[in-house]
Structure formats: C-alpha cells, structure tokens
mmCIF file of C-alpha atoms in Angstrom:
data_model
loop_
_atom_site.group_PDB
_atom_site.id
_atom_site.type_symbol
_atom_site.label_atom_id
_atom_site.label_comp_id
_atom_site.label_asym_id
_atom_site.label_seq_id
_atom_site.Cartn_x
_atom_site.Cartn_y
_atom_site.Cartn_z
ATOM 1 C CA MET B 108 22.915 74.438 -85.188
ATOM 2 C CA ILE B 109 19.312 73.190 -85.151
ATOM 3 C CA LYS B 110 19.132 69.796 -86.857
ATOM 4 C CA ALA B 111 15.810 68.395 -85.610
ATOM 5 C CA VAL B 112 12.302 69.499 -84.672
ATOM 6 C CA ILE B 113 10.080 67.177 -82.649
ATOM 7 C CA PHE B 114 6.355 67.786 -82.237
ATOM 8 C CA ASP B 115 3.571 66.978 -79.861
ATOM 9 C CA LEU B 116 0.463 65.685 -81.686
ATOM 10 C CA ASP B 117 -2.809 66.620 -79.956
ATOM 11 C CA GLY B 118 -3.312 70.363 -79.765
ATOM 12 C CA THR B 119 -0.171 70.998 -81.814
ATOM 13 C CA LEU B 120 -0.545 69.287 -85.196
ATOM 14 C CA LEU B 121 -4.021 67.846 -84.690
ATOM 15 C CA ASP B 122 -6.746 70.341 -83.807
ATOM 16 C CA ARG B 123 -8.120 68.018 -81.185
ATOM 17 C CA ASP B 124 -10.841 70.349 -79.912
ATOM 18 C CA ALA B 125 -12.370 70.657 -83.383
ATOM 19 C CA SER B 126 -11.882 66.942 -84.035
ATOM 20 C CA VAL B 127 -13.657 65.984 -80.808
ATOM 21 C CA GLN B 128 -16.551 68.294 -81.626
ATOM 22 C CA LYS B 129 -16.915 66.664 -85.032
ATOM 23 C CA PHE B 130 -16.608 63.140 -83.647
ATOM 24 C CA ILE B 131 -19.050 63.398 -80.757
ATOM 25 C CA ALA B 132 -21.720 65.087 -82.855
ATOM 26 C CA GLY B 133 -21.303 62.294 -85.400
ATOM 27 C CA GLN B 134 -21.446 59.606 -82.742
ATOM 28 C CA TYR B 135 -24.719 60.976 -81.420
ATOM 29 C CA ASP B 136 -26.241 60.885 -84.905
ATOM 30 C CA ARG B 137 -24.746 57.488 -85.740
ATOM 31 C CA LEU B 138 -25.976 55.860 -82.511
ATOM 32 C CA ASN B 139 -29.144 57.899 -82.134
ATOM 33 C CA LYS B 140 -31.230 54.753 -81.783
ATOM 34 C CA TRP B 141 -29.546 54.115 -78.420
ATOM 35 C CA VAL B 142 -28.666 57.608 -77.149
ATOM 36 C CA GLY B 143 -31.421 59.674 -78.739
ATOM 37 C CA HIS B 144 -33.308 59.980 -75.456
ATOM 38 C CA ILE B 145 -30.594 62.455 -74.423
ATOM 39 C CA PRO B 146 -30.661 65.976 -75.929
ATOM 40 C CA LYS B 147 -27.791 66.212 -78.406
ATOM 41 C CA GLY B 148 -26.400 69.365 -76.813
ATOM 42 C CA LYS B 149 -26.234 67.714 -73.400
ATOM 43 C CA TYR B 150 -24.611 64.553 -74.728
ATOM 44 C CA THR B 151 -21.906 66.371 -76.656
ATOM 45 C CA ALA B 152 -21.217 68.980 -73.987
ATOM 46 C CA ARG B 153 -20.904 66.413 -71.209
ATOM 47 C CA PHE B 154 -18.572 64.217 -73.268
ATOM 48 C CA ILE B 155 -16.301 67.188 -73.944
ATOM 49 C CA GLU B 156 -16.335 68.128 -70.266
ATOM 50 C CA LEU B 157 -15.535 64.622 -69.043
ATOM 51 C CA ASP B 158 -12.878 64.127 -71.732
ATOM 52 C CA SER B 159 -10.902 67.004 -70.232
ATOM 53 C CA ARG B 160 -9.094 67.681 -73.516
ATOM 54 C CA GLY B 161 -7.947 64.093 -73.794
ATOM 55 C CA TYR B 162 -6.461 63.790 -70.325
ATOM 56 C CA VAL B 163 -9.151 61.315 -69.217
ATOM 57 C CA TRP B 164 -9.252 58.058 -71.139
ATOM 58 C CA LYS B 165 -12.580 57.223 -72.704
ATOM 59 C CA ASP B 166 -13.382 54.092 -70.697
ATOM 60 C CA ILE B 167 -13.940 56.384 -67.718
ATOM 61 C CA VAL B 168 -15.773 58.963 -69.841
ATOM 62 C CA TYR B 169 -18.231 56.478 -71.312
ATOM 63 C CA GLN B 170 -18.910 54.733 -68.024
ATOM 64 C CA GLN B 171 -19.761 58.111 -66.544
ATOM 65 C CA LEU B 172 -21.965 59.054 -69.497
ATOM 66 C CA ALA B 173 -23.822 55.748 -69.314
ATOM 67 C CA ASP B 174 -24.437 56.235 -65.601
ATOM 68 C CA GLU B 175 -25.482 59.890 -65.749
ATOM 69 C CA PHE B 176 -27.766 59.554 -68.769
ATOM 70 C CA THR B 177 -29.072 56.052 -67.985
ATOM 71 C CA ILE B 178 -27.801 54.600 -71.238
ATOM 72 C CA THR B 179 -28.871 50.954 -71.094
ATOM 73 C CA ALA B 180 -29.681 49.959 -74.686
ATOM 74 C CA ILE B 181 -25.993 50.019 -75.627
ATOM 75 C CA THR B 182 -22.988 49.235 -73.431
ATOM 76 C CA TRP B 183 -20.323 51.750 -72.553
ATOM 77 C CA GLU B 184 -17.836 49.322 -74.099
ATOM 78 C CA SER B 185 -19.646 49.643 -77.433
ATOM 79 C CA LEU B 186 -19.566 53.421 -77.182
ATOM 80 C CA LEU B 187 -15.846 53.245 -76.471
ATOM 81 C CA GLN B 188 -15.269 50.925 -79.428
ATOM 82 C CA ASP B 189 -17.091 53.376 -81.669
ATOM 83 C CA TYR B 190 -14.703 56.089 -80.464
ATOM 84 C CA VAL B 191 -11.665 53.907 -81.175
ATOM 85 C CA ASP B 192 -12.973 52.966 -84.628
ATOM 86 C CA GLN B 193 -14.358 56.298 -85.770
ATOM 87 C CA PHE B 194 -12.262 59.097 -84.277
ATOM 88 C CA LYS B 195 -9.661 58.816 -87.044
ATOM 89 C CA ASN B 196 -12.356 59.778 -89.538
ATOM 90 C CA CYS B 197 -12.844 63.092 -87.751
ATOM 91 C CA CYS B 198 -9.240 64.300 -87.510
ATOM 92 C CA ILE B 199 -8.857 67.979 -88.363
ATOM 93 C CA PRO B 200 -5.363 69.426 -88.822
ATOM 94 C CA PHE B 201 -4.352 72.885 -87.765
ATOM 95 C CA PRO B 202 -3.973 75.318 -90.671
ATOM 96 C CA ASN B 203 -0.677 75.261 -92.596
ATOM 97 C CA LEU B 204 0.329 71.842 -91.252
ATOM 98 C CA ILE B 205 1.482 70.252 -94.511
ATOM 99 C CA SER B 206 3.142 73.358 -95.927
ATOM 100 C CA MET B 207 5.065 73.824 -92.667
ATOM 101 C CA LEU B 208 6.293 70.213 -92.649
ATOM 102 C CA LYS B 209 7.316 70.420 -96.308
ATOM 103 C CA GLY B 210 9.207 73.639 -95.616
ATOM 104 C CA LEU B 211 11.188 72.105 -92.771
ATOM 105 C CA LYS B 212 11.979 68.958 -94.752
ATOM 106 C CA ASN B 213 13.215 71.123 -97.622
ATOM 107 C CA LYS B 214 15.697 72.646 -95.164
ATOM 108 C CA SER B 215 16.983 69.145 -94.318
ATOM 109 C CA ILE B 216 15.649 69.325 -90.764
ATOM 110 C CA LYS B 217 14.901 65.956 -89.185
ATOM 111 C CA LEU B 218 11.352 65.641 -87.886
ATOM 112 C CA GLY B 219 9.833 63.555 -85.099
ATOM 113 C CA ILE B 220 6.711 63.184 -82.958
ATOM 114 C CA ILE B 221 6.428 62.406 -79.257
ATOM 115 C CA THR B 222 2.852 61.913 -78.112
ATOM 116 C CA ASN B 223 1.217 60.539 -75.013
ATOM 117 C CA GLY B 224 -1.624 58.122 -75.644
ATOM 118 C CA LYS B 225 -2.586 54.715 -76.978
ATOM 119 C CA GLY B 226 -0.277 53.424 -79.680
ATOM 120 C CA LYS B 227 -2.570 52.273 -82.489
ATOM 121 C CA PHE B 228 -5.090 55.026 -81.801
ATOM 122 C CA GLN B 229 -2.482 57.777 -82.158
ATOM 123 C CA MET B 230 -0.965 56.165 -85.243
ATOM 124 C CA ASP B 231 -4.416 55.979 -86.832
ATOM 125 C CA ASN B 232 -4.793 59.708 -86.253
ATOM 126 C CA ILE B 233 -1.354 60.479 -87.678
ATOM 127 C CA ASN B 234 -2.199 58.440 -90.774
ATOM 128 C CA ALA B 235 -5.550 60.210 -91.052
ATOM 129 C CA LEU B 236 -3.752 63.560 -91.152
ATOM 130 C CA GLY B 237 -1.572 62.234 -93.989
ATOM 131 C CA ILE B 238 1.690 63.218 -92.296
ATOM 132 C CA LYS B 239 3.396 59.964 -91.309
ATOM 133 C CA THR B 240 5.958 60.044 -94.123
ATOM 134 C CA TYR B 241 7.353 63.411 -92.996
ATOM 135 C CA PHE B 242 8.697 61.959 -89.731
ATOM 136 C CA GLU B 243 11.816 59.927 -89.129
ATOM 137 C CA THR B 244 10.658 58.859 -85.689
ATOM 138 C CA ILE B 245 7.232 58.645 -84.043
ATOM 139 C CA ILE B 246 7.143 57.795 -80.342
ATOM 140 C CA VAL B 247 3.872 56.969 -78.555
ATOM 141 C CA SER B 248 3.927 56.673 -74.785
ATOM 142 C CA GLU B 249 1.971 53.415 -74.545
ATOM 143 C CA TRP B 250 4.498 51.612 -76.723
ATOM 144 C CA GLU B 251 7.495 53.086 -74.894
ATOM 145 C CA GLY B 252 6.255 52.507 -71.367
ATOM 146 C CA VAL B 253 7.074 56.109 -70.472
ATOM 147 C CA LYS B 254 5.243 59.362 -71.105
ATOM 148 C CA LYS B 255 5.805 63.090 -71.087
ATOM 149 C CA PRO B 256 6.989 64.934 -69.052
ATOM 150 C CA ASP B 257 9.522 62.181 -68.222
ATOM 151 C CA PRO B 258 12.834 63.233 -69.847
ATOM 152 C CA LEU B 259 13.469 59.631 -70.897
ATOM 153 C CA ILE B 260 10.885 59.838 -73.669
ATOM 154 C CA PHE B 261 12.644 62.894 -75.122
ATOM 155 C CA LYS B 262 15.984 61.087 -74.872
ATOM 156 C CA LYS B 263 14.565 58.151 -76.840
ATOM 157 C CA ALA B 264 13.490 60.432 -79.681
ATOM 158 C CA LEU B 265 16.843 62.218 -79.782
ATOM 159 C CA GLU B 266 18.692 58.903 -79.919
ATOM 160 C CA GLN B 267 16.539 57.704 -82.787
ATOM 161 C CA LEU B 268 17.150 60.934 -84.699
ATOM 162 C CA ASN B 269 20.874 60.805 -83.817
ATOM 163 C CA VAL B 270 20.942 64.426 -82.607
ATOM 164 C CA SER B 271 21.935 66.051 -79.342
ATOM 165 C CA PRO B 272 19.475 68.002 -77.182
ATOM 166 C CA ASP B 273 21.093 71.356 -78.006
ATOM 167 C CA GLU B 274 20.586 70.646 -81.719
ATOM 168 C CA SER B 275 16.863 70.057 -81.246
ATOM 169 C CA ILE B 276 13.582 71.895 -80.753
ATOM 170 C CA TYR B 277 10.354 70.569 -79.280
ATOM 171 C CA VAL B 278 7.012 72.140 -80.228
ATOM 172 C CA GLY B 279 3.910 71.585 -78.111
ATOM 173 C CA ASP B 280 0.788 73.167 -76.687
ATOM 174 C CA HIS B 281 1.128 72.109 -73.038
ATOM 175 C CA PRO B 282 3.313 74.442 -70.969
ATOM 176 C CA GLU B 283 4.570 71.784 -68.561
ATOM 177 C CA ASN B 284 4.360 68.439 -70.364
ATOM 178 C CA ASP B 285 5.755 69.830 -73.602
ATOM 179 C CA VAL B 286 7.723 73.054 -73.283
ATOM 180 C CA SER B 287 9.150 72.871 -69.762
ATOM 181 C CA ALA B 288 9.746 69.116 -70.036
ATOM 182 C CA ALA B 289 11.689 69.551 -73.284
ATOM 183 C CA GLN B 290 13.762 72.313 -71.734
ATOM 184 C CA LYS B 291 14.601 70.061 -68.794
ATOM 185 C CA ALA B 292 15.780 67.494 -71.322
ATOM 186 C CA GLY B 293 18.198 70.087 -72.723
ATOM 187 C CA MET B 294 16.161 71.032 -75.789
ATOM 188 C CA LYS B 295 14.762 74.361 -76.911
ATOM 189 C CA GLY B 296 11.012 74.500 -76.340
ATOM 190 C CA ILE B 297 8.477 76.341 -78.495
ATOM 191 C CA TRP B 298 4.984 76.864 -77.122
ATOM 192 C CA LYS B 299 2.179 76.640 -79.672
ATOM 193 C CA LYS B 300 -0.005 79.044 -77.802
ATOM 194 C CA ASP B 301 -3.256 77.668 -76.457
ATOM 195 C CA SER B 302 -5.415 79.997 -74.400
ATOM 196 C CA GLN B 303 -6.999 77.009 -72.649
ATOM 197 C CA TRP B 304 -3.798 76.646 -70.617
ATOM 198 C CA GLY B 305 -3.763 80.326 -69.594
ATOM 199 C CA SER B 306 -0.688 82.517 -69.809
ATOM 200 C CA PHE B 307 2.788 81.041 -69.928
ATOM 201 C CA GLU B 308 6.069 82.895 -69.983
ATOM 202 C CA THR B 309 8.675 81.347 -72.250
ATOM 203 C CA ASP B 310 11.204 82.545 -74.795
ATOM 204 C CA PHE B 311 9.616 81.159 -77.941
ATOM 205 C CA ILE B 312 5.885 81.270 -78.733
ATOM 206 C CA ILE B 313 3.941 80.760 -81.965
ATOM 207 C CA ASP B 314 0.231 81.177 -82.675
ATOM 208 C CA ASP B 315 0.186 79.445 -86.055
ATOM 209 C CA LEU B 316 2.192 76.583 -87.539
ATOM 210 C CA ALA B 317 3.096 78.891 -90.428
ATOM 211 C CA ASP B 318 5.147 80.923 -87.944
ATOM 212 C CA LEU B 319 7.352 77.973 -86.995
ATOM 213 C CA PRO B 320 10.006 78.230 -89.752
ATOM 214 C CA PHE B 321 10.575 81.891 -88.879
ATOM 215 C CA MET B 322 10.872 81.047 -85.188
ATOM 216 C CA ILE B 323 13.416 78.333 -85.982
ATOM 217 C CA GLU B 324 15.478 80.864 -87.960
ATOM 218 C CA ARG B 325 15.368 83.193 -84.981
ATOM 219 C CA ILE B 326 16.601 80.418 -82.697
ATOM 220 C CA ARG B 327 19.328 79.480 -85.153
ATOM 221 C CA ASN B 328 20.502 83.097 -85.296
ATOM 222 C CA GLU B 329 20.516 83.424 -81.523
ATOM 223 C CA CYS B 330 22.452 80.174 -81.174
ATOM 224 C CA GLY B 331 24.973 81.439 -83.714
ATOM 225 C CA LYS B 332 25.518 84.667 -81.846
ATOM 226 C CA SER B 333 26.154 82.792 -78.600
ATOM 227 C CA LEU B 334 29.003 80.758 -80.068
#
C-alpha cells in the first residue's frame, strides 16, 4: 500500500530552467548600470552554461562571469547576493503542480520533499511556489549534512513521515540522484522525464505532474497483485 510520495524540487516541482531564464534576464536589466557593457544575450547564455542546471553553486559562477567579462564596477559577491535575494521572485512551477498536490492530499497520501541545496534558499523557493503547507516534511541537504544520492537522506524523510520504504514513492527528474537512489533506499522511483538527461530505462515515467496520480494508482494495483 502506497502511503507517501516524496518529491525532488528543482526540475520536478519547480521549472528551474524557466525560472533561471527569467531571473538572469531580470538581473541583467536590474544591474544594467554595472553589467551593461556585456551584450545581454552573452551574459544570460554564459550564466546558464556555467550554472550547469544548478549543479555549480553561484559563487563559482559569478567569479567566472566577473573574470570573463571584466566586471569591475560591481563585485561578484554583490551579484551573488542579488541571486540569493531575487531568485525567489522568479520561481515558475511546472503545470498542474497545485492540482496534483491537492489530489494526492485528498487521497490521504503523506507528502514530503527532499532537495539538495542551500537551506534558506530552497525554502524561499518552496514558499514562493505556495506549496509549503502541502508537505509534512521538507528536507534540505545543507541542513541535514547529507545529500542525494546518499540513502541516509531518504531514510530521514521516511522516518519523519513514519512510513516504510516499500510504502513510499520518490519522484524526481535526475535518473541517478533521484530515481536510482530512491530505489536503492527501497522505495519505488518515478522519473519525471527530462530530455536534458538523455534516455533512461525505468519502470515508471511521467511527462507531466498531472499524470502522477494515475501512475500511483498503477503502482498500487501492481503492488496489490504481488501480494
């Protein structure tokens, strides 16, 4: 019996690619006095490239940008602080996010989040999406001192939800850090398909958050038949 669904955040609930596009274009306009000597297209494209879909923290990104584009009128620390302060205002959810969460809650399914990243920054983004109240546990790697794909972070979430691994599903966009890692922790893993990671063979795949309740029913039925 499936009692809990735990989600990744970036690339799963938060459309991070779209959010980054919105943020970096806004940062260029907001700080044009100091970065306007760089063509906007070059500034935004290079940030996105260096960011590597969030897998490179922004202190490194902004130091590199400042060096490559000879940004001297503003410090890289100030650019980073602008990112920390303003990114939450650019958060774009994937379609059907709220309706999906409401549907699962109405079925008495416990919900959680496990996300790698900085604690306050990720919580700001969760609050910006307006989804915090749907979750009974939210685990951020910085605050836990452990990050995905370490099975310990999945164990922490399961303990907080008071469910066993075989009663739980993890939904994420990264084939290894999310799906395979959850499976190694004894959970069912659902891949929210992301073409950026190439092809990935797994039992359960969704393209849209609206498909998740139907996939959970399928898993429930298959679990029932195996009893």
